[in-house]
GROMACS .gro file of C-alpha atoms in nm:
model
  113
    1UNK     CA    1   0.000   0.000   0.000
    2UNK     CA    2   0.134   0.349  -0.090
    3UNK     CA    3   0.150   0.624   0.172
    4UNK     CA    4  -0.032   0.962   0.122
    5UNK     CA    5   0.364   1.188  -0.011
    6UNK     CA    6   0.148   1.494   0.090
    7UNK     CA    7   0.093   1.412   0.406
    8UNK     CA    8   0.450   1.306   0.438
    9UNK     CA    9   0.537   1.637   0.306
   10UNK     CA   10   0.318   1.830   0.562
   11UNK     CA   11   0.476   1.669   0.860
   12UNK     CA   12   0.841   1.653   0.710
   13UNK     CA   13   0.771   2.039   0.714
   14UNK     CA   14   0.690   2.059   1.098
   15UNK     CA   15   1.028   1.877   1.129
   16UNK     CA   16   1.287   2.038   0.920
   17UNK     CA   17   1.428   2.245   1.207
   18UNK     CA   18   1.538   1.905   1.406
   19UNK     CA   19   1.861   1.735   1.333
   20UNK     CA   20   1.780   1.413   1.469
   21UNK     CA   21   1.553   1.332   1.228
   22UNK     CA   22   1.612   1.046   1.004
   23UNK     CA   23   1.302   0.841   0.761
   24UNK     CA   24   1.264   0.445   0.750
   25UNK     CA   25   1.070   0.269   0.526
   26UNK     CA   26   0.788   0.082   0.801
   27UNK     CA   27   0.428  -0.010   0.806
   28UNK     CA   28   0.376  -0.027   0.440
   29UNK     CA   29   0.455   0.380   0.444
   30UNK     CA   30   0.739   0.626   0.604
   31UNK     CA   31   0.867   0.665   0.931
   32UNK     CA   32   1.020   0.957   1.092
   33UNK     CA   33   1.279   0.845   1.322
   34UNK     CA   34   1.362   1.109   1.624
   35UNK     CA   35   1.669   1.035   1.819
   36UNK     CA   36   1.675   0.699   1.659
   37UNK     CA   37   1.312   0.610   1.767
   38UNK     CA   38   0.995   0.547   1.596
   39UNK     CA   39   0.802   0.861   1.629
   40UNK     CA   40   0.561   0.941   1.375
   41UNK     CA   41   0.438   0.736   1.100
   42UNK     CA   42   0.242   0.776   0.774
   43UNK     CA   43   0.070   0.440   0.637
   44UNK     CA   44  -0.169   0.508   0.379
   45UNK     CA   45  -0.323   0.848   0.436
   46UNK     CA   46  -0.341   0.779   0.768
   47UNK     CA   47  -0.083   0.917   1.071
   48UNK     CA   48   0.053   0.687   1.340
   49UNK     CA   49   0.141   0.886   1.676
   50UNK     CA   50   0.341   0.736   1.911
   51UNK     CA   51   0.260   0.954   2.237
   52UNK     CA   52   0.249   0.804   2.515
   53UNK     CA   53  -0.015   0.549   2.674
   54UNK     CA   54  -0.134   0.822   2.953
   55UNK     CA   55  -0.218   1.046   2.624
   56UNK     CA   56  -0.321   0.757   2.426
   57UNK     CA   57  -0.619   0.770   2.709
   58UNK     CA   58  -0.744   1.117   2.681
   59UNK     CA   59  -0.724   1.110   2.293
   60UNK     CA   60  -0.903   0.804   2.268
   61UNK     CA   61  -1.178   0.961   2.507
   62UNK     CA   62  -1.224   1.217   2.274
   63UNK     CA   63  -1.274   1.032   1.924
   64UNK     CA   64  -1.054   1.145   1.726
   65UNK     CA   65  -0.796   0.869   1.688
   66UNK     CA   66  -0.768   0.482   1.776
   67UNK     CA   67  -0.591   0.198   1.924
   68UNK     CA   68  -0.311   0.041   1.746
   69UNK     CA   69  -0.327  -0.371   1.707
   70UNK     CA   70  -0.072  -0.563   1.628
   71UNK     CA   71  -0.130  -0.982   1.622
   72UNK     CA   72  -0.489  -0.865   1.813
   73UNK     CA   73  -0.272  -0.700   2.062
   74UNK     CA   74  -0.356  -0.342   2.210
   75UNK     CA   75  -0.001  -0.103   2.120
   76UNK     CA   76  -0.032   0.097   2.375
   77UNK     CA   77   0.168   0.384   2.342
   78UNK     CA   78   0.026   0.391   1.925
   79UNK     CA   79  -0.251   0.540   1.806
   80UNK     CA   80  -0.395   0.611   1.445
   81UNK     CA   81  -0.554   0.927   1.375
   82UNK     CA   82  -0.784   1.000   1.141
   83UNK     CA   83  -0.809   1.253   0.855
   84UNK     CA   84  -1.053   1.520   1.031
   85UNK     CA   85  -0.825   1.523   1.310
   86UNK     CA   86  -0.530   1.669   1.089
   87UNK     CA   87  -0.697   1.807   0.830
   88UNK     CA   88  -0.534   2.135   0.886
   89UNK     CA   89  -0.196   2.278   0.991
   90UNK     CA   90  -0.274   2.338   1.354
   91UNK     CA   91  -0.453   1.993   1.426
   92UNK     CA   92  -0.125   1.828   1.243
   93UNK     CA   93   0.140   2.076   1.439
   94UNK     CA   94  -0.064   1.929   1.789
   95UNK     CA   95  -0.030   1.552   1.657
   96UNK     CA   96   0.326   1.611   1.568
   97UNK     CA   97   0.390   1.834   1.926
   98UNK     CA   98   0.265   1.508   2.112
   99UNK     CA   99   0.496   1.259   1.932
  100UNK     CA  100   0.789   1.476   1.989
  101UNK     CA  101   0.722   1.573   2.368
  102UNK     CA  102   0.709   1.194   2.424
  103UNK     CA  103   0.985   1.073   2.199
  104UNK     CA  104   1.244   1.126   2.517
  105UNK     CA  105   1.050   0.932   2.696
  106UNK     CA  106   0.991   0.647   2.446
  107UNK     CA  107   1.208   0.326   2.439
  108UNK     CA  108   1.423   0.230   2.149
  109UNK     CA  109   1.417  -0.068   1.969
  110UNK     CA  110   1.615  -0.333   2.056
  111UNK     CA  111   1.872  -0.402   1.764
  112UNK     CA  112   1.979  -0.670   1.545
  113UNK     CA  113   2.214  -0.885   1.501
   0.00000   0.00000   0.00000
């Protein structure tokens, strides 16, 4: 499945200032590493947030995203979030905000070998 370049495009432009930014080729779409950790994703033309599972919580609770599964498993930091919900600059800049105030927090992957 392709990923939506334009919305790519939009959040690569709420990045540019950061230096630790690097893209990976995940979920059938783009990633945007931060500090070598998964932070934001775009599958499709939709945007995968990693933010936290406290914020996970009180965005669920207010509709505009939802859980991410994996293998029928709840990811609970994850959450998908739909096209109304960033269907304009300042609803994307807030997506992209939470991803990046949690990204110190997050774990990274384990690695290889």
């Amino acid at each position: 499945m392709a990923y939506s370049e334009q919305l790519a495009n939009r959040v690569r432009e709420l990045l540019i200032d950061r230096e630790d930014v690097t893209e990976k080729e995940m979920f059938s779409g783009v990633c945007f590493m931060v500090d070598l950790k998964m932070c934001i994703c775009i599958s499709g033309d939709e945007l995968l947030c990693r933010i936290g599972a406290e914020k996970v919580t009180e965005e669920l609770e207010k509709g505009n995203c939802r859980n991410m599964m994996n293998n029928g498993r709840v990811m609970k930091d994850y959450v998908y979030v739909e096209d109304i919900a960033i269907d304009n600059p300042k609803k994307l800049k807030y997506w992209v905000d939470l991803c990046i105030a949690f990204n110190p927090l997050a774990k990274a992957a384990k690695k290889k070998t």
